Coordinates of C-alpha atoms and ligand atoms in Angstrom, one line a residue:
M1061 CA -7.9 -13.1 21.3
T1062 CA -8.9 -12.8 17.7
T1063 CA -5.9 -13.6 15.7
I1064 CA -6.4 -17.0 14.1
D1065 CA -2.8 -17.7 14.4
N1066 CA -0.3 -16.5 16.9
K1067 CA 2.8 -16.5 14.4
H1068 CA 1.6 -13.6 12.7
R1069 CA -0.2 -10.2 13.6
L1070 CA -3.0 -10.2 10.9
I1071 CA -6.3 -10.0 12.6
G1072 CA -9.4 -11.0 11.3
N1073 CA -11.8 -13.9 10.9
S1074 CA -14.2 -13.1 8.3
P1075 CA -14.8 -15.4 5.3
P1076 CA -12.4 -13.5 3.0
M1077 CA -9.7 -13.2 5.7
Q1078 CA -10.1 -16.8 6.3
D1079 CA -9.4 -17.8 2.8
L1080 CA -6.3 -15.6 2.7
L1081 CA -4.9 -17.1 5.7
R1082 CA -5.5 -20.6 4.4
L1083 CA -3.5 -19.4 1.3
L1084 CA -0.8 -18.0 3.4
E1085 CA -0.3 -21.3 5.2
R1086 CA -0.1 -23.0 1.8
I1087 CA 2.4 -20.7 0.0
A1088 CA 4.4 -19.3 2.7
P1089 CA 6.7 -22.7 2.8
T1090 CA 7.3 -22.7 -0.8
S1091 CA 9.6 -20.2 -2.8
A1092 CA 7.1 -19.1 -5.0
T1093 CA 6.8 -15.4 -5.9
V1094 CA 3.7 -13.7 -4.4
M1095 CA 1.8 -10.8 -5.8
L1096 CA -0.1 -9.0 -3.0
Q1097 CA -3.0 -7.1 -4.4
G1098 CA -5.4 -4.4 -2.5
E1099 CA -6.2 -0.7 -1.9
S1100 CA -4.0 1.4 0.0
G1101 CA -4.1 0.3 3.9
T1102 CA -5.6 -3.1 3.4
G1103 CA -2.4 -4.8 5.0
K1104 CA -0.3 -5.6 2.0
A1105 CA 3.1 -5.0 3.9
L1106 CA 1.5 -6.9 6.8
L1107 CA 0.8 -10.0 4.9
A1108 CA 4.0 -10.0 3.2
E1109 CA 5.8 -10.0 6.7
A1110 CA 3.6 -12.8 7.8
I1111 CA 4.7 -14.7 4.7
H1112 CA 8.0 -14.0 5.7
Q1113 CA 7.7 -15.0 9.1
A1114 CA 6.1 -18.5 8.2
S1115 CA 8.8 -19.2 5.5
P1116 CA 11.9 -21.1 5.5
W1117 CA 13.8 -17.5 5.1
A1118 CA 12.1 -16.4 8.4
Q1119 CA 15.8 -16.2 9.9
G1120 CA 17.0 -14.4 7.3
P1121 CA 16.3 -10.4 6.6
F1122 CA 12.8 -8.9 5.5
V1123 CA 13.9 -6.2 3.1
T1124 CA 11.3 -3.8 1.3
V1125 CA 12.1 -2.3 -2.0
D1126 CA 9.6 0.8 -1.8
Y1127 CA 9.4 2.2 -5.3
T1128 CA 7.5 5.3 -4.2
N1129 CA 10.5 6.3 -1.9
I1130 CA 13.3 5.7 -4.3
P1131 CA 14.0 8.7 -6.9
A1132 CA 14.2 7.4 -10.5
S1133 CA 17.6 8.3 -10.9
L1134 CA 19.1 6.5 -8.0
M1135 CA 16.9 3.4 -8.5
E1136 CA 19.3 1.2 -10.3
S1137 CA 21.9 1.5 -7.8
E1138 CA 19.7 1.5 -4.9
V1139 CA 18.1 -2.0 -5.9
F1140 CA 21.1 -3.6 -7.8
G1141 CA 24.1 -2.1 -5.9
H1142 CA 27.3 -0.5 -7.7
E1143 CA 30.7 -1.0 -8.2
A1144 CA 33.1 1.6 -7.0
G1145 CA 33.5 4.2 -10.2
A1146 CA 30.2 2.8 -11.6
F1147 CA 29.4 6.4 -12.0
T1148 CA 30.5 10.0 -11.0
D1149 CA 29.4 9.9 -7.2
A1150 CA 30.0 5.9 -6.7
R1151 CA 33.3 6.2 -4.8
Q1152 CA 32.7 2.9 -3.0
R1153 CA 31.0 -0.1 -3.8
K1154 CA 27.5 -0.5 -2.4
Q1155 CA 25.3 -3.3 -1.7
G1156 CA 21.7 -2.9 -3.5
L1157 CA 18.5 -4.0 -1.8
I1158 CA 18.3 -7.2 -3.5
E1159 CA 21.8 -8.3 -2.3
L1160 CA 20.9 -6.9 1.4
G1161 CA 18.0 -9.4 1.2
S1162 CA 19.9 -12.2 0.4
G1163 CA 18.8 -15.3 2.5
G1164 CA 15.8 -13.8 3.6
T1165 CA 12.5 -12.2 1.6
V1166 CA 12.3 -9.1 -0.4
L1167 CA 9.3 -7.3 -0.9
L1168 CA 9.1 -5.4 -4.0
D1169 CA 6.7 -2.6 -2.8
E1170 CA 4.5 -0.4 -5.6
I1171 CA 6.0 -2.6 -7.9
S1172 CA 4.0 -0.7 -10.7
L1173 CA 6.1 2.3 -10.3
L1174 CA 9.2 0.4 -11.5
P1175 CA 10.6 2.3 -14.5
V1176 CA 10.1 0.2 -17.8
E1177 CA 14.0 0.3 -18.3
L1178 CA 14.2 -1.4 -15.1
Q1179 CA 11.5 -4.0 -15.5
A1180 CA 13.9 -5.9 -18.1
K1181 CA 16.7 -6.1 -15.5
L1182 CA 14.4 -7.4 -12.4
L1183 CA 13.0 -9.7 -14.8
G1184 CA 16.6 -11.0 -15.6
V1185 CA 17.2 -11.4 -12.0
L1186 CA 14.1 -13.5 -11.3
E1187 CA 14.8 -15.8 -14.1
T1188 CA 18.4 -16.6 -13.6
R1189 CA 18.5 -16.0 -9.9
R1190 CA 21.9 -13.8 -10.6
F1191 CA 22.6 -10.2 -10.9
R1192 CA 25.2 -7.9 -11.5
R1193 CA 26.1 -4.6 -9.5
L1194 CA 26.0 -1.5 -11.6
G1195 CA 29.3 -1.1 -13.6
G1196 CA 30.1 -4.7 -12.2
T1197 CA 31.1 -7.6 -14.5
E1198 CA 30.8 -10.5 -11.8
E1199 CA 27.7 -12.2 -11.3
H1200 CA 26.5 -13.0 -7.9
E1201 CA 23.8 -15.5 -6.9
V1202 CA 20.5 -14.5 -5.1
N1203 CA 19.0 -16.9 -2.9
T1204 CA 15.9 -14.7 -1.7
R1205 CA 12.0 -15.3 -1.4
F1206 CA 10.5 -12.5 -3.8
L1207 CA 7.3 -11.1 -3.0
A1208 CA 5.6 -8.2 -5.1
A1209 CA 2.8 -5.5 -3.9
T1210 CA 0.7 -3.0 -5.8
N1211 CA -2.4 -0.8 -5.1
D1212 CA -2.6 -0.3 -8.8
D1213 CA -4.5 -2.5 -11.5
L1214 CA -1.2 -4.2 -12.9
M1215 CA -3.4 -5.7 -15.8
A1216 CA -4.1 -2.2 -16.8
A1217 CA -0.8 -1.1 -16.5
V1218 CA 0.2 -4.0 -19.1
E1219 CA -2.5 -3.1 -21.4
S1220 CA -1.2 0.3 -21.5
G1221 CA 2.4 -0.7 -22.0
R1222 CA 3.5 0.7 -18.7
F1223 CA 4.5 -2.6 -17.4
R1224 CA 6.0 -5.5 -19.0
E1225 CA 3.8 -8.4 -19.6
D1226 CA 6.4 -11.1 -19.1
L1227 CA 7.4 -9.6 -15.9
Y1228 CA 3.8 -9.4 -14.6
H1229 CA 3.6 -13.3 -15.2
R1230 CA 6.7 -13.8 -13.5
L1231 CA 5.7 -11.8 -10.4
N1232 CA 2.1 -13.2 -10.5
V1233 CA 3.0 -16.9 -9.8
V1234 CA 0.5 -16.9 -6.8
P1235 CA -1.9 -13.8 -6.6
M1236 CA -3.0 -12.7 -3.3
Q1237 CA -6.1 -10.3 -3.3
I1238 CA -6.7 -8.6 -0.1
P1239 CA -10.2 -7.4 0.1
P1240 CA -10.8 -3.6 1.3
L1241 CA -11.9 -3.3 4.7
R1242 CA -15.7 -2.3 3.8
D1243 CA -16.0 -6.0 2.6
R1244 CA -14.7 -7.3 5.6
E1245 CA -17.6 -5.9 7.9
D1246 CA -17.2 -8.6 10.5
D1247 CA -13.3 -7.8 11.0
V1248 CA -13.9 -4.2 11.6
L1249 CA -14.8 -4.5 15.4
R1250 CA -12.1 -7.0 16.1
I1251 CA -9.4 -5.2 14.5
A1252 CA -10.7 -1.7 16.4
E1253 CA -10.4 -4.0 19.6
H1254 CA -7.2 -4.9 18.9
F1255 CA -6.0 -1.3 18.3
L1256 CA -7.8 -0.2 21.2
L1257 CA -5.6 -2.4 23.6
E1258 CA -2.6 -1.4 21.7
Y1259 CA -3.1 2.2 22.2
T1260 CA -4.5 2.2 25.7
D1261 CA -1.3 0.1 26.4
R1262 CA 1.0 2.5 24.7
H1263 CA -0.4 5.7 25.9
G1264 CA -0.8 4.3 29.3
V1265 CA -4.5 5.1 29.7
G1266 CA -7.1 3.0 31.4
K1267 CA -9.4 0.3 29.7
R1268 CA -11.8 1.3 27.0
G1269 CA -14.7 -0.3 25.5
L1270 CA -16.8 0.5 22.4
G1271 CA -20.1 1.6 23.0
Q1272 CA -23.3 0.8 20.9
S1273 CA -23.2 4.1 18.8
A1274 CA -19.7 3.6 18.3
I1275 CA -20.0 0.1 17.0
L1276 CA -22.7 1.0 14.7
L1277 CA -20.8 3.8 13.2
L1278 CA -17.8 1.7 12.8
R1279 CA -19.7 -1.0 10.9
A1280 CA -21.5 1.5 8.7
Y1281 CA -18.6 3.6 7.4
A1282 CA -16.9 2.5 4.2
W1283 CA -13.2 2.9 5.4
P1284 CA -11.6 4.4 2.3
G1285 CA -8.7 4.6 4.0
N1286 CA -9.0 0.9 4.9
V1287 CA -7.3 -0.7 8.3
R1288 CA -5.0 2.5 8.4
E1289 CA -7.6 4.9 8.4
L1290 CA -9.4 2.5 11.2
R1291 CA -5.9 2.6 13.2
N1292 CA -5.6 6.4 13.1
V1293 CA -9.6 6.9 14.3
V1294 CA -8.9 4.5 17.3
E1295 CA -5.9 6.1 18.2
R1296 CA -7.3 9.5 18.4
A1297 CA -10.4 8.2 20.2
V1298 CA -8.0 6.9 23.0
L1299 CA -6.2 10.1 22.9
M1300 CA -8.8 12.7 22.9
S1301 CA -11.6 11.4 25.2
D1302 CA -11.5 10.3 29.0
R1303 CA -14.6 8.2 28.7
E1304 CA -14.3 4.4 29.3
I1305 CA -17.1 3.7 26.8
I1306 CA -16.2 5.2 23.4
R1307 CA -19.1 6.7 21.5
A1308 CA -19.7 7.7 18.0
D1309 CA -19.0 11.5 18.9
D1310 CA -15.4 10.3 20.0
L1311 CA -14.8 8.7 16.5
V1312 CA -13.4 11.5 14.2
I1313 CA -14.2 9.9 10.8
D1314 CA -13.3 11.9 8.0
R1315 CA -16.7 13.2 6.8
R1316 CA -15.0 15.4 4.2
T1317 CA -14.9 12.2 2.0
Y1318 CA -19.0 12.7 1.9
R1319 CA -18.5 16.4 1.1
K1320 CA -19.7 18.4 -1.9
T1321 CA -16.7 19.9 -3.7
P1322 CA -16.3 23.7 -2.7
G1323 CA -17.6 26.0 -5.3
G1324 CA -19.7 22.9 -6.0
A1325 CA -20.2 23.6 -9.7
G1326 CA -22.0 20.1 -10.2
I1327 CA -19.4 18.0 -8.9
S1328 CA -19.6 15.5 -6.1
I1329 CA -17.2 12.8 -4.9
S1330 CA -18.5 10.1 -2.5
E1331 CA -16.4 8.1 -0.2
D1332 CA -15.8 5.4 -2.5
G1333 CA -14.3 7.9 -4.9
D1334 CA -17.4 7.7 -7.1
L1335 CA -17.5 11.0 -9.2
T1336 CA -20.9 12.4 -10.2
V1337 CA -20.8 15.3 -12.7
R1338 CA -24.3 17.3 -13.2
L1339 CA -23.6 20.0 -16.0
P1340 CA -25.1 23.2 -14.5
S1341 CA -27.3 25.3 -16.6
A1342 CA -24.7 28.0 -16.2
G1343 CA -22.2 25.7 -17.6
M1344 CA -18.8 24.1 -16.4
S1345 CA -15.3 24.4 -17.6
L1346 CA -13.2 20.9 -18.1
E1347 CA -10.6 22.9 -16.1
H1348 CA -13.0 22.9 -13.1
L1349 CA -13.4 19.1 -13.5
E1350 CA -9.9 18.4 -14.0
R1351 CA -8.9 20.5 -10.8
E1352 CA -11.4 18.5 -8.7
V1353 CA -10.6 15.1 -10.4
I1354 CA -6.6 15.9 -9.4
R1355 CA -7.8 17.1 -5.9
E1356 CA -9.6 13.9 -5.3
A1357 CA -6.4 11.8 -6.5
L1358 CA -4.1 13.5 -4.1
R1359 CA -6.5 13.0 -1.2
R1360 CA -6.9 9.4 -1.8
V1361 CA -3.0 8.8 -1.8
E1362 CA -2.3 11.4 1.0
G1363 CA -0.6 13.7 -1.3
N1364 CA 2.0 11.3 -2.6
V1365 CA 2.4 12.8 -6.2
T1366 CA 3.9 9.8 -7.6
K1367 CA 1.1 7.7 -6.6
A1368 CA -1.4 10.1 -7.8
A1369 CA 0.3 10.5 -11.1
T1370 CA -0.1 6.6 -11.4
L1371 CA -3.8 6.9 -10.6
L1372 CA -4.3 9.5 -12.9
K1373 CA -2.1 7.7 -15.4
M1374 CA 0.0 10.5 -16.3
S1375 CA 3.7 11.3 -15.8
R1376 CA 4.9 12.9 -12.5
D1377 CA 5.9 16.1 -14.4
T1378 CA 2.7 16.5 -16.1
L1379 CA 1.1 16.1 -12.6
R1380 CA 3.3 18.7 -11.1
Y1381 CA 2.6 21.2 -13.7
R1382 CA -1.1 20.8 -13.3
I1383 CA -0.9 20.8 -9.5
Q1384 CA 0.8 24.1 -9.8
K1385 CA -1.6 25.3 -12.7
H1386 CA -4.5 24.6 -10.5
D1387 CA -2.8 25.9 -7.5
L1388 CA -3.5 22.8 -5.6
S1389 CA -0.1 22.2 -3.7
E1390 CA -0.1 22.6 -0.1
Ligands
ATP1372 N1 -5.5 -7.5 9.5 C1 -4.9 -6.7 10.2 N2 -4.9 -6.7 11.5 C2 -4.2 -5.9 12.3 N3 -3.6 -4.8 11.7 C3 -3.6 -4.5 10.4 C4 -4.4 -5.3 9.4 N4 -4.2 -5.0 8.3 C5 -3.6 -3.8 8.0 N5 -3.3 -3.5 9.4 C6 -2.5 -2.4 9.9 O1 -2.9 -1.3 9.1 C7 -1.8 -0.3 8.9 C8 -1.6 -0.4 7.0 O2 -1.3 -1.9 6.6 P1 0.0 -2.0 5.5 O3 0.8 -1.0 5.7 O4 0.4 -3.3 5.6 O5 -1.0 -1.6 4.4 P2 -0.9 -1.5 2.5 O6 -1.6 -2.6 2.2 O7 0.9 -1.9 2.7 O8 -0.8 -0.1 2.3 P3 -0.1 0.9 1.2 O9 -0.8 0.2 -0.1 O10 -0.7 2.3 1.5 O11 1.4 0.8 1.4 C9 -0.6 -1.1 9.3 O12 -0.3 -0.2 10.6 C10 -1.0 -2.4 9.5 O13 -0.3 -2.9 11.0
MG1373 MG1 2.2 -1.0 2.0

C-alpha cells in the first residue's frame, strides 16, 4: 500500500511528508522533547503516537494530557496528581497523568491552553525530571518521553505574555511542523483510498473506487479541516451511495465554507478563513463585524469555546459573554 513504513499508520508520500517521516526516524529513538505544530486535523495526535511506537518507550503507556478537556480548576490535580486531603474533595491519593505515563510517552496536547500558573510547574518537572503530587512533600522521579502539540501560534502567545518563553524553548527542542493537507496535494488521493478501504471494510459494503470527477474535486478542494475532514467526507460517501465508482456528487463537501455570510452586509469569508470586508454605502456596524468573526472562529474549531477563545485572543468568559450577546449559541 501507500504507507512508507509499516510501523505506523501515517499515510503519505509527498515531499513534505517524506521530510517529516525522515525526521521521525531520526528523533523517535532519542529522549528529545518534540513540539508538533499544525492546523487542526493535520495528524498531530497520529504523529505523536508514531513517535511513541518507534521509541524506546514503545512498550510503556502512551498518555495524552488534553488541555482542552480539563477544566482549569482541576488541571493541576489531573496532571500532577494529589495526596489524600490536598483539598476538600481529595479523599484519596490520585495519580496524575504525568505519573500514569511513567515509563512511556506523555503527549501534552493543546499546550497553549495550559494556564500560566501551571506553566512554571511543568517547566520544573521537565527540568528536574521530578514532580510532587498536589499537597505532597515527597518528590517522585519521572521517566517519561514528553511530546507537545498545538495548532496555535505559540511564538505569538509568548510575545503576548500568555506563554512562558522558557517553557516554549524547553518544549521546542525539536520542532515538527505538519503542513496542511492543501500543501500535500499528492497525498490527498492516497489518504482517501486508505479511508475508502477502511470504511468499506468497517461498514461491510462492496469495493469502491474513485471516479474522475471525484478525483478532480478531492484535489481541488482546500480542506480547511485537513485529514479529519477528508476522513468524514469519505465515510459519508461510502455510507450514502451504492455506486461502485464514487463521483463528485457523492462527496458532500462543506460548501458553506465558500459562503457569503447571511444578511451579507459586505462580509465574506473564504474556505481558508480569509476575511473580506467591503463597507457598504448603507454602512455597517462593528457589532456586525464582531459577530461574523466570532461565528467563523467557532465554525473553525467545531464550536469548541476554549479553542475559539484562543483563536480570538480573548478569555473564555469574554467569549461566552459575546456569544450570548450575539445570540450565537446553538
Ligand atoms: N497522514 C495520515 N494518514 C492517515 N490518517 C491520518 C493522517 N493524518 C491524520 N489522519 C487522521 O485524521 C484524523 C485527525 O488526525 P489527528 O487527530 O491526529 O489530528 P490533530 O492534528 O491532532 O487535530 P487537532 O488539532 O484537531 O487535535 C484522525 O482520524 C487521524 O487518524
Ligand atoms: Mg489532536
